[in-house]
Structure formats: structure tokens, C-alpha cells
mmCIF file of C-alpha atoms and ligand atoms in Angstrom:
data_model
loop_
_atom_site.group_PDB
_atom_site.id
_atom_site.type_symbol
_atom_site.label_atom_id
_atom_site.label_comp_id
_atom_site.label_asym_id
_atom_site.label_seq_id
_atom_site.Cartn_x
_atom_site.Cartn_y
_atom_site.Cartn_z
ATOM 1 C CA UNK A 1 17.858 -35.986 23.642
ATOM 2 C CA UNK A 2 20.180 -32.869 23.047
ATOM 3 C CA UNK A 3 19.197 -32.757 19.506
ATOM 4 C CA UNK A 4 15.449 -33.408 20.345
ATOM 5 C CA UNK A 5 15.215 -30.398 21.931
ATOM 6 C CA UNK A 6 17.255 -28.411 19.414
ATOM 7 C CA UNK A 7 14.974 -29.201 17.178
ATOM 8 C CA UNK A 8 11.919 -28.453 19.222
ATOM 9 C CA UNK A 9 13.304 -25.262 19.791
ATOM 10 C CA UNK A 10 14.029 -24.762 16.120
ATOM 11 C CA UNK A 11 10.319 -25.716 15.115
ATOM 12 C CA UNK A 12 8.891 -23.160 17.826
ATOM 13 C CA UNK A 13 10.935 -20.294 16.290
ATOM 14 C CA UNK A 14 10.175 -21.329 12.750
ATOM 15 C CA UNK A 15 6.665 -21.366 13.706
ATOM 16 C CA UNK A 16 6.603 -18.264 15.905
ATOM 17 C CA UNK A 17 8.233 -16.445 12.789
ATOM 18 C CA UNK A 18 5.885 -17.842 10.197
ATOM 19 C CA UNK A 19 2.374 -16.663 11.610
ATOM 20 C CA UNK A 20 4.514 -13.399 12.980
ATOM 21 C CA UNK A 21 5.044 -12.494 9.284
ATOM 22 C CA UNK A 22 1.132 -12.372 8.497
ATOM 23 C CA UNK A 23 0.538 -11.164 11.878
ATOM 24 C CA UNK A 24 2.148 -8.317 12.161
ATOM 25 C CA UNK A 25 0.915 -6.305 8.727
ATOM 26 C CA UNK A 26 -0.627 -3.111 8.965
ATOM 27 C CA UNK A 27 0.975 -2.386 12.510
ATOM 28 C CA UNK A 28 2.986 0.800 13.258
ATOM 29 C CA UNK A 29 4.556 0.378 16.515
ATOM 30 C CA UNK A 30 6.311 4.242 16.453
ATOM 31 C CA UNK A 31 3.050 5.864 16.387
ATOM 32 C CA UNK A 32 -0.432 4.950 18.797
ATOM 33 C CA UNK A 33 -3.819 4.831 17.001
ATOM 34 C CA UNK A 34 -5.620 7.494 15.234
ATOM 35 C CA UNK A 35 -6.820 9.867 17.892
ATOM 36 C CA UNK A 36 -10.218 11.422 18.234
ATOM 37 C CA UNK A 37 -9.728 14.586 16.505
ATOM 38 C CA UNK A 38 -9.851 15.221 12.813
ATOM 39 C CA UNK A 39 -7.077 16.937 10.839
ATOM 40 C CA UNK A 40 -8.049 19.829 8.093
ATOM 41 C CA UNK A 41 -6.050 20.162 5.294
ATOM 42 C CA UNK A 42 -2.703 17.876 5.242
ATOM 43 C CA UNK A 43 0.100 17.726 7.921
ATOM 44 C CA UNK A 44 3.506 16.725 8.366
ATOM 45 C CA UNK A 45 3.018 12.834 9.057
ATOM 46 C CA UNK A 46 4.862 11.363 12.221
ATOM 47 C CA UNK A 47 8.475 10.309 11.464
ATOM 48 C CA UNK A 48 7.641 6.146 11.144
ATOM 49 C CA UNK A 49 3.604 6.799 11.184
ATOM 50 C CA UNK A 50 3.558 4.968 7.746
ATOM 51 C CA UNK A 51 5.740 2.512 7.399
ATOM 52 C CA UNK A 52 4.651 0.566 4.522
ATOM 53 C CA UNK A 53 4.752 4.118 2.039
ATOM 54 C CA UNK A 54 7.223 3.753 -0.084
ATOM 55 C CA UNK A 55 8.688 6.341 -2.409
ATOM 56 C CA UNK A 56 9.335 4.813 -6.373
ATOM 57 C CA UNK A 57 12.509 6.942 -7.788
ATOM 58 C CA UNK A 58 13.171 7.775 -11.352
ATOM 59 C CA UNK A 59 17.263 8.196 -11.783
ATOM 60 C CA UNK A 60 16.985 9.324 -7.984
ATOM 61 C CA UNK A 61 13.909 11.663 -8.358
ATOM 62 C CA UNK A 62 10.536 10.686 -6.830
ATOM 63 C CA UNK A 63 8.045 9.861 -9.180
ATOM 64 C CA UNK A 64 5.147 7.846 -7.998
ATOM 65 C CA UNK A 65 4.169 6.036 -4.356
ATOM 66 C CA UNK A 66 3.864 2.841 -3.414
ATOM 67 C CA UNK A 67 3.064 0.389 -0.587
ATOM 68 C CA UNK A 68 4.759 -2.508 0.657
ATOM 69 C CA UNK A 69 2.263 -5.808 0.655
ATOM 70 C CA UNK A 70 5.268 -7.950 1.696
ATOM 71 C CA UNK A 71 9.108 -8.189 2.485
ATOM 72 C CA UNK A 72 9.103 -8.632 -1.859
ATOM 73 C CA UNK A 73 5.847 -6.693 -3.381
ATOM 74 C CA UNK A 74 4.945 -3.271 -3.548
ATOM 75 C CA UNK A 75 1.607 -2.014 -4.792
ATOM 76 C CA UNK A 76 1.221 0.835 -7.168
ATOM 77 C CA UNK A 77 -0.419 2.683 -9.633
ATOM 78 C CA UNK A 78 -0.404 1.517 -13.390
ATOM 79 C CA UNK A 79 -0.438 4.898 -14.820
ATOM 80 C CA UNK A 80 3.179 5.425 -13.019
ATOM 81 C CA UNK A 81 4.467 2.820 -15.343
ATOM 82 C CA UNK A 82 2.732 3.323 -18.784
ATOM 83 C CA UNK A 83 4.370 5.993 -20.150
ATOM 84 C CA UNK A 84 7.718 4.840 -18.530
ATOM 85 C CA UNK A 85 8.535 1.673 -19.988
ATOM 86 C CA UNK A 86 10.960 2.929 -22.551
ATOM 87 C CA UNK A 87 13.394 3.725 -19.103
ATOM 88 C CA UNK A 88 15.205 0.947 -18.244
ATOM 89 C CA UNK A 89 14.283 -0.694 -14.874
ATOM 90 C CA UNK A 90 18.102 0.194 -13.823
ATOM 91 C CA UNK A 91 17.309 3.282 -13.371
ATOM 92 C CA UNK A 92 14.183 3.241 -10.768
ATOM 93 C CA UNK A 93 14.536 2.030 -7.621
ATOM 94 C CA UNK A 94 12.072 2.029 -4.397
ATOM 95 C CA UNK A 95 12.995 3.747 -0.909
ATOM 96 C CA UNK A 96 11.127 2.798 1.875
ATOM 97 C CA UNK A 97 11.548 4.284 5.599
ATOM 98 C CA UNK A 98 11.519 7.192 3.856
ATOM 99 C CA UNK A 99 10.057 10.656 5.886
ATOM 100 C CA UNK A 100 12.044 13.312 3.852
ATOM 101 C CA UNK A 101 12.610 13.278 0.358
ATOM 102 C CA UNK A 102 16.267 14.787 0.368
ATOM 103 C CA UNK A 103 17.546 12.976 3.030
ATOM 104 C CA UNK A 104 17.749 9.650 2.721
ATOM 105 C CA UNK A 105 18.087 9.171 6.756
ATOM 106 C CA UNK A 106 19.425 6.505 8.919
ATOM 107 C CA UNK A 107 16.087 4.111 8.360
ATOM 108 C CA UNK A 108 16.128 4.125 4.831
ATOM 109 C CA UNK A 109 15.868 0.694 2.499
ATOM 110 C CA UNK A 110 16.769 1.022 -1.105
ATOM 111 C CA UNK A 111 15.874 -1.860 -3.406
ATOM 112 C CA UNK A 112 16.173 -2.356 -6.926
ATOM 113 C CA UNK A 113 12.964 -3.479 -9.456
ATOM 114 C CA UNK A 114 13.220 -7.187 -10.848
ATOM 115 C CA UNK A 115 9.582 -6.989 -12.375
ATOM 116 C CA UNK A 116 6.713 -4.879 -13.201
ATOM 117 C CA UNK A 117 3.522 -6.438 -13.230
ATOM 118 C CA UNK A 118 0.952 -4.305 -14.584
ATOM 119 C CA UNK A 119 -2.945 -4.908 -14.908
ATOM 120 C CA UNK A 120 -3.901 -6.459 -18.117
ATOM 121 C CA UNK A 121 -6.541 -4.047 -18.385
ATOM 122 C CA UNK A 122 -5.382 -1.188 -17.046
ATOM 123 C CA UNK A 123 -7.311 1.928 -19.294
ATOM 124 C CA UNK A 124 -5.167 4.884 -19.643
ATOM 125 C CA UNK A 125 -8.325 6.790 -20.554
ATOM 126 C CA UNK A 126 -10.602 6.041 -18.242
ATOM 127 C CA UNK A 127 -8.207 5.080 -15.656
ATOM 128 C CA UNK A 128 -9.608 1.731 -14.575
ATOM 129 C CA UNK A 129 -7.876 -1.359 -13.356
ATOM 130 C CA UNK A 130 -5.112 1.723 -12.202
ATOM 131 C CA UNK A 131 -2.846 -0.900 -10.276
ATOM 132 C CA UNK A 132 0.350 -2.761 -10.637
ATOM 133 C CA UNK A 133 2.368 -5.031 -8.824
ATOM 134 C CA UNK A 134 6.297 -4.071 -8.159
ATOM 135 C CA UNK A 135 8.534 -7.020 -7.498
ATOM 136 C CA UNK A 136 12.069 -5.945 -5.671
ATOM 137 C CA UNK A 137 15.194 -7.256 -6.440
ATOM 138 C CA UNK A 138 15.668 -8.234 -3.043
ATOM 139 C CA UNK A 139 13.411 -8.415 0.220
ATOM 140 C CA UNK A 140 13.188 -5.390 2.870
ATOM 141 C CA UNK A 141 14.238 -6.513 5.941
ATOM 142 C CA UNK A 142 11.217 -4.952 8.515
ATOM 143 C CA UNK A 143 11.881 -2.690 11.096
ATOM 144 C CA UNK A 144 9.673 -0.368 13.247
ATOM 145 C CA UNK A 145 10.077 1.961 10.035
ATOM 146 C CA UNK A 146 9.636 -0.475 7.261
ATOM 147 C CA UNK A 147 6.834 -3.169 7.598
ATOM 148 C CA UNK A 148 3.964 -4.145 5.256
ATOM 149 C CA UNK A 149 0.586 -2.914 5.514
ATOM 150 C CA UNK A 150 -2.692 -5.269 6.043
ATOM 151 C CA UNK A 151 -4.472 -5.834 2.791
ATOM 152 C CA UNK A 152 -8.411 -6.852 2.707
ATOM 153 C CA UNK A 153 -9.184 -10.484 1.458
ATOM 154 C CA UNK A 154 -12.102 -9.632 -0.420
ATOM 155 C CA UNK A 155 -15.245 -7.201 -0.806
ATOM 156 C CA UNK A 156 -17.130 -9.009 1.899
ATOM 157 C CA UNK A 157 -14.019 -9.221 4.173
ATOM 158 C CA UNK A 158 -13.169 -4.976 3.702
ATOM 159 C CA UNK A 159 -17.179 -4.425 4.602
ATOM 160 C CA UNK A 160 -16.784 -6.567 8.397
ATOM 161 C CA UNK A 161 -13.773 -4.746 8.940
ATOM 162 C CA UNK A 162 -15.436 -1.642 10.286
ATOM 163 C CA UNK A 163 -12.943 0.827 9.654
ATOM 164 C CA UNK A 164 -13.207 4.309 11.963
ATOM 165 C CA UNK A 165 -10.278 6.531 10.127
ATOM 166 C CA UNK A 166 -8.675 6.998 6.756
ATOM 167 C CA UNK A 167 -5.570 8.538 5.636
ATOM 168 C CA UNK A 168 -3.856 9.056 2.022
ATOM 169 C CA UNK A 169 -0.480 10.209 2.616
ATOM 170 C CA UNK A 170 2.341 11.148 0.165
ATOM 171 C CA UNK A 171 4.871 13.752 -0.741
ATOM 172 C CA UNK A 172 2.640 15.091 -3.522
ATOM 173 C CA UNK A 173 1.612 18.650 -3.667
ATOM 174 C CA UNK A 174 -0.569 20.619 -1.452
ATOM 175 C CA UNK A 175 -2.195 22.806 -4.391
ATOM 176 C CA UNK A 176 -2.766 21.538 -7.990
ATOM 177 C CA UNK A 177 0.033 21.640 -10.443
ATOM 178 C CA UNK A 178 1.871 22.589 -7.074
ATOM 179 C CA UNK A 179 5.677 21.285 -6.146
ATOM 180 C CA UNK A 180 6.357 18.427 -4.471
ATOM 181 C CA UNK A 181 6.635 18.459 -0.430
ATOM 182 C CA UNK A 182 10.230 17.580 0.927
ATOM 183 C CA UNK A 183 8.321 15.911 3.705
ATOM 184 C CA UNK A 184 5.745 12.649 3.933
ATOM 185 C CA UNK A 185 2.074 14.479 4.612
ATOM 186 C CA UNK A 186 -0.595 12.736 6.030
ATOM 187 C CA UNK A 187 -4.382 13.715 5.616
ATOM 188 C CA UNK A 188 -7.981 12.326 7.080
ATOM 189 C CA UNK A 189 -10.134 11.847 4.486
ATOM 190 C CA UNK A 190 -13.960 9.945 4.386
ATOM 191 C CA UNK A 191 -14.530 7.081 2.435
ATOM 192 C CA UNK A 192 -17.728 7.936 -0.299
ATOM 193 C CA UNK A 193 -19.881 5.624 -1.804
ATOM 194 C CA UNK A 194 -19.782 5.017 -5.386
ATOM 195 C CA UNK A 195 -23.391 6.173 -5.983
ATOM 196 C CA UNK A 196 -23.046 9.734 -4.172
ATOM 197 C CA UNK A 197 -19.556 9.856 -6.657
ATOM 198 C CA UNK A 198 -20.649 9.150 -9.726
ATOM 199 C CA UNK A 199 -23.763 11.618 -9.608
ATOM 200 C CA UNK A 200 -24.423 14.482 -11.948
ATOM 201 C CA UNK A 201 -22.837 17.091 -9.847
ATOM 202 C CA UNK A 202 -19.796 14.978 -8.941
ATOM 203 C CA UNK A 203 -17.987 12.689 -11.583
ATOM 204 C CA UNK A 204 -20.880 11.909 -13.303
ATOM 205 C CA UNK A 205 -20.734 8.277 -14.054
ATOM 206 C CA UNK A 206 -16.822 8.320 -14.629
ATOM 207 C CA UNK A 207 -16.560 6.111 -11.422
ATOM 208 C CA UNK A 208 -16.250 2.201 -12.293
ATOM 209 C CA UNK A 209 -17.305 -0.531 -10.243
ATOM 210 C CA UNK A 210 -12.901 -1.283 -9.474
ATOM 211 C CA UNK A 211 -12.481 2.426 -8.376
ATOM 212 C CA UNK A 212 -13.285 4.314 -4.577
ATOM 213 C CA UNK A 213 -13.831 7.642 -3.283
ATOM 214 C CA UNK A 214 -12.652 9.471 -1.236
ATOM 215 C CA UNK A 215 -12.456 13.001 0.645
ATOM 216 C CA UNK A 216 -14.813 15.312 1.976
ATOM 217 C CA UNK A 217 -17.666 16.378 0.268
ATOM 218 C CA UNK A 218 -16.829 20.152 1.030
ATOM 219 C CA UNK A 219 -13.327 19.737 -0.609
ATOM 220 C CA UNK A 220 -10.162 20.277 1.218
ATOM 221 C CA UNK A 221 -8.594 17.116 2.562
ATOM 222 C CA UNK A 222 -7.217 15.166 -0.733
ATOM 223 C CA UNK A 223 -4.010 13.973 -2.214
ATOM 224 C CA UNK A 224 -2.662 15.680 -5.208
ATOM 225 C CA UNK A 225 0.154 15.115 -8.140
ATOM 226 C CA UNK A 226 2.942 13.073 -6.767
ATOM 227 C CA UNK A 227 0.973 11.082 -4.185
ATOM 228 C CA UNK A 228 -0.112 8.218 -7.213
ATOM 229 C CA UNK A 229 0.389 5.083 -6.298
ATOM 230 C CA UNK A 230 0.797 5.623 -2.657
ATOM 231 C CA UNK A 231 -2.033 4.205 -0.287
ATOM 232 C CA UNK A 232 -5.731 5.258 1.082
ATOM 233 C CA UNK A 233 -5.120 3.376 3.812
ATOM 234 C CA UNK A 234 -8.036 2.654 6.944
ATOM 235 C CA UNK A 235 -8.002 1.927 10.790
ATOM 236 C CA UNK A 236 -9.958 -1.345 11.277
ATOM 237 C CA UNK A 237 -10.751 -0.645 14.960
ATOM 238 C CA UNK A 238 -11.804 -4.165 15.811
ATOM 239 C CA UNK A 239 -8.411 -5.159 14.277
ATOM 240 C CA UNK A 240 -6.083 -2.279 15.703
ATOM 241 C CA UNK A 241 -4.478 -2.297 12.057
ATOM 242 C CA UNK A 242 -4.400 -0.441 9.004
ATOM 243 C CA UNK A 243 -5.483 -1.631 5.360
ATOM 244 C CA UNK A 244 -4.615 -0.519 2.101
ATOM 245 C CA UNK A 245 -8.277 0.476 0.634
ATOM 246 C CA UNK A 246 -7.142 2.279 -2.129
ATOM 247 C CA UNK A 247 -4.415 3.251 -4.333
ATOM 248 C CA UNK A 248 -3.751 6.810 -5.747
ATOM 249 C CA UNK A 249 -5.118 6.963 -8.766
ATOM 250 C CA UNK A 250 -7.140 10.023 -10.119
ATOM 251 C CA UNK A 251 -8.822 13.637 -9.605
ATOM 252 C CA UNK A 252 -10.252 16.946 -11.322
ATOM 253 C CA UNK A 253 -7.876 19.328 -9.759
ATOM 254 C CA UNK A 254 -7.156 18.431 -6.068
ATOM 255 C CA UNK A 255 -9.222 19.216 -3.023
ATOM 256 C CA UNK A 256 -12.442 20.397 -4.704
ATOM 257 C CA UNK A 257 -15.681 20.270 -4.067
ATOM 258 C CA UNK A 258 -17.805 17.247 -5.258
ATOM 259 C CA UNK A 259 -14.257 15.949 -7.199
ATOM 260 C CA UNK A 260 -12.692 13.700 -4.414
ATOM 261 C CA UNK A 261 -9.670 11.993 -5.251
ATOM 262 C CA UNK A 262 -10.233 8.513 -7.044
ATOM 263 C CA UNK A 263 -8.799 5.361 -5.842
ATOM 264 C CA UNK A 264 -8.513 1.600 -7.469
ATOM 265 C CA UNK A 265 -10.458 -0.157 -5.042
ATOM 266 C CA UNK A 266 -7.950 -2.610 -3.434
ATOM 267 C CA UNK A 267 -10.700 -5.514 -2.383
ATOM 268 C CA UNK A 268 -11.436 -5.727 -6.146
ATOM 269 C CA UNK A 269 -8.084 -7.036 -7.023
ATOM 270 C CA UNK A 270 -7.459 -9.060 -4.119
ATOM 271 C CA UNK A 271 -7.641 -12.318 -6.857
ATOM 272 C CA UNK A 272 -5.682 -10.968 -9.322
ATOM 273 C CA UNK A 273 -2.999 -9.403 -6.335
ATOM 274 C CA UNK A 274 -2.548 -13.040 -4.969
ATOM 275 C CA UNK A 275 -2.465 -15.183 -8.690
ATOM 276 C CA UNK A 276 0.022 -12.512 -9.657
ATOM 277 C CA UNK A 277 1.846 -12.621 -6.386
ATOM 278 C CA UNK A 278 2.411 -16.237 -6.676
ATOM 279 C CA UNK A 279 2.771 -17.047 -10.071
ATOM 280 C CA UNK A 280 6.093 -14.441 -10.120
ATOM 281 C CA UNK A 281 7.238 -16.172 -7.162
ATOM 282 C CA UNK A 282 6.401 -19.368 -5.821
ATOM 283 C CA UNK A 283 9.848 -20.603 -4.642
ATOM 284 C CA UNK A 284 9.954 -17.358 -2.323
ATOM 285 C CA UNK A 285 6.138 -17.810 -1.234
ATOM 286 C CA UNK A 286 6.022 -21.734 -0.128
ATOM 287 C CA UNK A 287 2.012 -22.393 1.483
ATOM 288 C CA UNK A 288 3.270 -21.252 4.954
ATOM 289 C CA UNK A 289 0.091 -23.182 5.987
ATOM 290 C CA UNK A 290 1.229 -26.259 4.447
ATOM 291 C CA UNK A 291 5.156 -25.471 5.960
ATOM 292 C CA UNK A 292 3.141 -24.894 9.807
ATOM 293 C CA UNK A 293 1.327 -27.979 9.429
ATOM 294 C CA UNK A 294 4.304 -30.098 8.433
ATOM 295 C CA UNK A 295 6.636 -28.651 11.441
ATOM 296 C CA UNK A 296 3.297 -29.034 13.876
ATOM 297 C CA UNK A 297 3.361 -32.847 13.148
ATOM 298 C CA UNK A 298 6.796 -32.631 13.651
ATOM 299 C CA UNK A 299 6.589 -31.348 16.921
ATOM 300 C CA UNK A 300 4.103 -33.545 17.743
ATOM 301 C CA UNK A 301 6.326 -36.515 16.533
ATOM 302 C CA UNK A 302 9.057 -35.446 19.458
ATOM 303 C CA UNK A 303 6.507 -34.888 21.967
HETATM 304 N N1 LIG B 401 -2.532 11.159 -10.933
HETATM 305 C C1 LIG B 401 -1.989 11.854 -9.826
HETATM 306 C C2 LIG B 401 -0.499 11.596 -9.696
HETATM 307 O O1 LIG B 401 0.105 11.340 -10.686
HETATM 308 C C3 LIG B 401 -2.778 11.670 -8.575
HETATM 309 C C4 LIG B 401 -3.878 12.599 -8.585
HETATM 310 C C5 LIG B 401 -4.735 12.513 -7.418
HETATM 311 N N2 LIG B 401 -5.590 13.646 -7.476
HETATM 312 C C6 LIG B 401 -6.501 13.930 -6.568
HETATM 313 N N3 LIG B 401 -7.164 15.022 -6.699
HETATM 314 N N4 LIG B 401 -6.726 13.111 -5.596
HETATM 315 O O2 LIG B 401 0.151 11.832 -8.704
#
């Protein structure tokens, strides 16, 4: 009987733990919902507003952004890699519950890089497929200040998701060509349909079906050099969690008018995110499905 209900108990925790893990993505529990009011220009970010931002370090120096998918992946840019293969992966590393740059702080995670999965056809001249898949050494543990972010399923899934605010945030500079900020900036920015960004006066047809908008039309609100790879992430109100929409990608200058920033359009690589996900790592990634059924009929085998 004693060990019947041990293992109830066990099963209940595993259980509670497994759908937690899923559940909780895209949550920041330091810092309420995006309020009413709209910001202008960039701001110092809330210590623990972004949990999931990651900073990717070259011999200790920031070089590129990043988001945490899970307690193993971060999502990036490709273009932070392709010129940077010839340094060996010993000497990057990625910090996450990271707010200022020279200060490593009491929240901070520092993990080294096992793999570097780029996109097969990532174009360093036109800048498509601009994504790549970062696989730590070993997991973050999360913690109010380091947690993964909610990514969209599909196209059809990101449309039904209804999203009322975006943010790109990033220690990149405020002013092109500018020096990097010491600490993490957040700024509101509008999502912009392809067709509106790829007109004459705009980008003019530079904007492929894998890549999103996004800033104000009037100019101002953007992310800059040193915020690649991070996240243009969105508020799904009906959800009461953010998504990673975009990743840092491109931009004429920064904060111009009619030359928003450009993002790889997260949705578009949601197959190639998962078969790459998996295929690195299956013995870490078992079908939690599959694991929740088997412990349910366990459960319902003591019952
Ligand atoms: N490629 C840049 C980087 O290396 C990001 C540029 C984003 N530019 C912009 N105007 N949104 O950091």
C-alpha cells in the first residue's frame, strides 16, 4: 500500500512537471502585461521583463542575441555565425538572466555551445532563411529570470493568436554604427505586412516570403547593430504570453522611415525548428505525450 501511494505521488509530480514545462513558455512572472501606453524610442527594459533574451559572447564580448526555445535550444540569427566559424566554439558561450552587460549579476546562467545548427539555406546576400539553432552544452535551469519563450506552431496558428503588443529588445545601439548599450533596452514596435514592405518606397521587393516587418512607418522605434539574433517577440492577449515572431535579422540604417527592421519570420520555420530540434537530440526530448500517456495508465492501473 505504502509503495502504491509513493508511486501515485511520484506519477502526479512527473506529470504535473511534464505539461508545466510546455506550459509555462513565454511567461514572465517579474513583470505584469504590457500596459496601455506606447513607448517612443527605446527604454531601459525591466530587470527580468525578458527572460528568454539571451546574450551570445565572443571570448567574453557580446556579439549577437538569442532566445531560449527550451531548457537546451536557443534561437538565433545565421548571419552571427557565418563569418565566425573559423573561432572555435570554446570560445563563445551564451548568458542568459542577463540585464547589464558588465555585470554578470546574481541571476546569471552561463552555458557553453555543443552545436550550431545553421539553415541550409541561409543567403548571406539576400539575408533569407537568417536563423540558426544553438544547442548548449548543458540545460538552463529556469527561474523567474531565465525561462523559455512561447514559439508559434505554424502560419495559421501565429494568425489566431491575436497578438495586441510587440517588442524587440537587445543591447544593440540606439543610433546606427552607434556603441553598444551596457543595459537590455526594450522598444514597441508594429508588426507590417509584407506587401506595404516590399513597396517601391520601402524595400522594394527585397522582402521574401520567410522574412517580417517591423516598426513604425514614421521611423523611430527599431533595433539596431548588436540586437541580431535576439527576438521580435508579441503579447498574445487571449494567451497572456509572449511569442517569438521574429528574429533580428536586417535594416537600411536603423529607425528610418519606410526601412523597418527585418525579421526571419519565426512561423515559417516552425518545421524545420522542430526536425532540427529533435534529430540533435532525441534522447533529451522523449514524446512527453507518449511519457504522460504511459504514467496516466499507470495511474489508472493503481486506482
Ligand atoms: N544585422 C544587425 C546586427 O548585426 C541587425 C540590424 C537590425 N537593423 C535594423 N535597422 N533593425 O546586429
Amino acid at each position: 500500500m505504502e509503495s502504491k501511494s509513493f508511486l501515485l505521488f511520484a506519477s502526479v509530480l512527473c506529470l504535473t512537471a511534464l505539461s508545466s514545462a510546455q506550459d509555462s513558455c513565454g511567461q514572465r512572472p517579474l513583470v505584469g502585461p504590457p500596459g496601455a501606453s506606447r513607448i517612443v524610442g527605446g527604454r531601459e527594459a525591466p530587470e527580468g521583463a525578458w527572460p528568454w533574451h539571451v546574450s551570445i559572447q565572443i571570448l567574453s564580448v557580446h556579439h549577437c542575441a538569442g532566445t531560449i526555445l527550451d531548457r537546451l535550444w536557443v534561437l538565433t540569427a545565421s548571419h552571427c555565425f557565418h563569418n565566425y566559424l573559423w573561432i572555435s566554439r570554446r570560445h563563445f558561450r551564451v548568458v542568459a538572466g542577463l540585464h547589464t552587460l558588465s555585470a554578470l549579476g546574481d541571476h546569471a546562467q552561463i552555458r557553453s555551445i555543443s552545436k550550431v545548427k545553421m539553415h541550409e539555406d541561409y543567403d548571406d546576400v539576400t539575408s533569407d532563411n537568417d536563423v540558426t539553432l544553438v544547442l548548449l552544452g548543458s540545460p538552463f535551469d529556469f527561474t523567474d529570470h531565465v525561462r523559455a519563450v512561447c514559439a508559434p506552431h505554424n502560419v495559421t496558428h501565429e494568425l489566431a493568436l491575436n497578438f495586441s503588443h510587440c517588442f524587440v529588445t537587445g543591447w544593440g545601439s540606439s543610433y546606427f554604427r552607434g556603441p553598444l548599450l551596457n543595459s537590455l533596452q526594450e522598444t514597441e514596435v508594429e508588426l507590417i505586412d509584407r506587401r506595404t514592405c516590399n513597396l517601391i518606397s520601402w524595400y522594394g521587393g527585397l522582402i521574401t516570403d520567410n522574412m517580417i516587418c517591423a516598426g513604425l512607418e514614421s521611423g523611430g522605434n527599431d533595433a539596431c547593430q548588436g540586437d541580431s539574433g535576439g527576438p521580435l517577440q508579441c503579447y498574445s492577449d487571449n494567451e497572456e504570453r509572449f511569442y517569438v515572431v521574429g528574429v533580428t535579422s536586417s535594416g537600411e540604417g536603423c529607425g528610418l522611415p519606410r526601412r523597418p527592421g527585418v525579421y526571419a519570420q519565426t512561423s515559417s520555420f516552425s518545421g524545420w525548428l522542430k526536425a532540427n530540434q529533435e534529430a540533435a537530440s532525441p534522447a533529451l526530448r522523449p514524446d512527453t505525450r507518449l511519457l504522460a500517456a504511459l504514467l496516466s495508465s499507470a495511474l489508472l492501473l493503481l486506482l
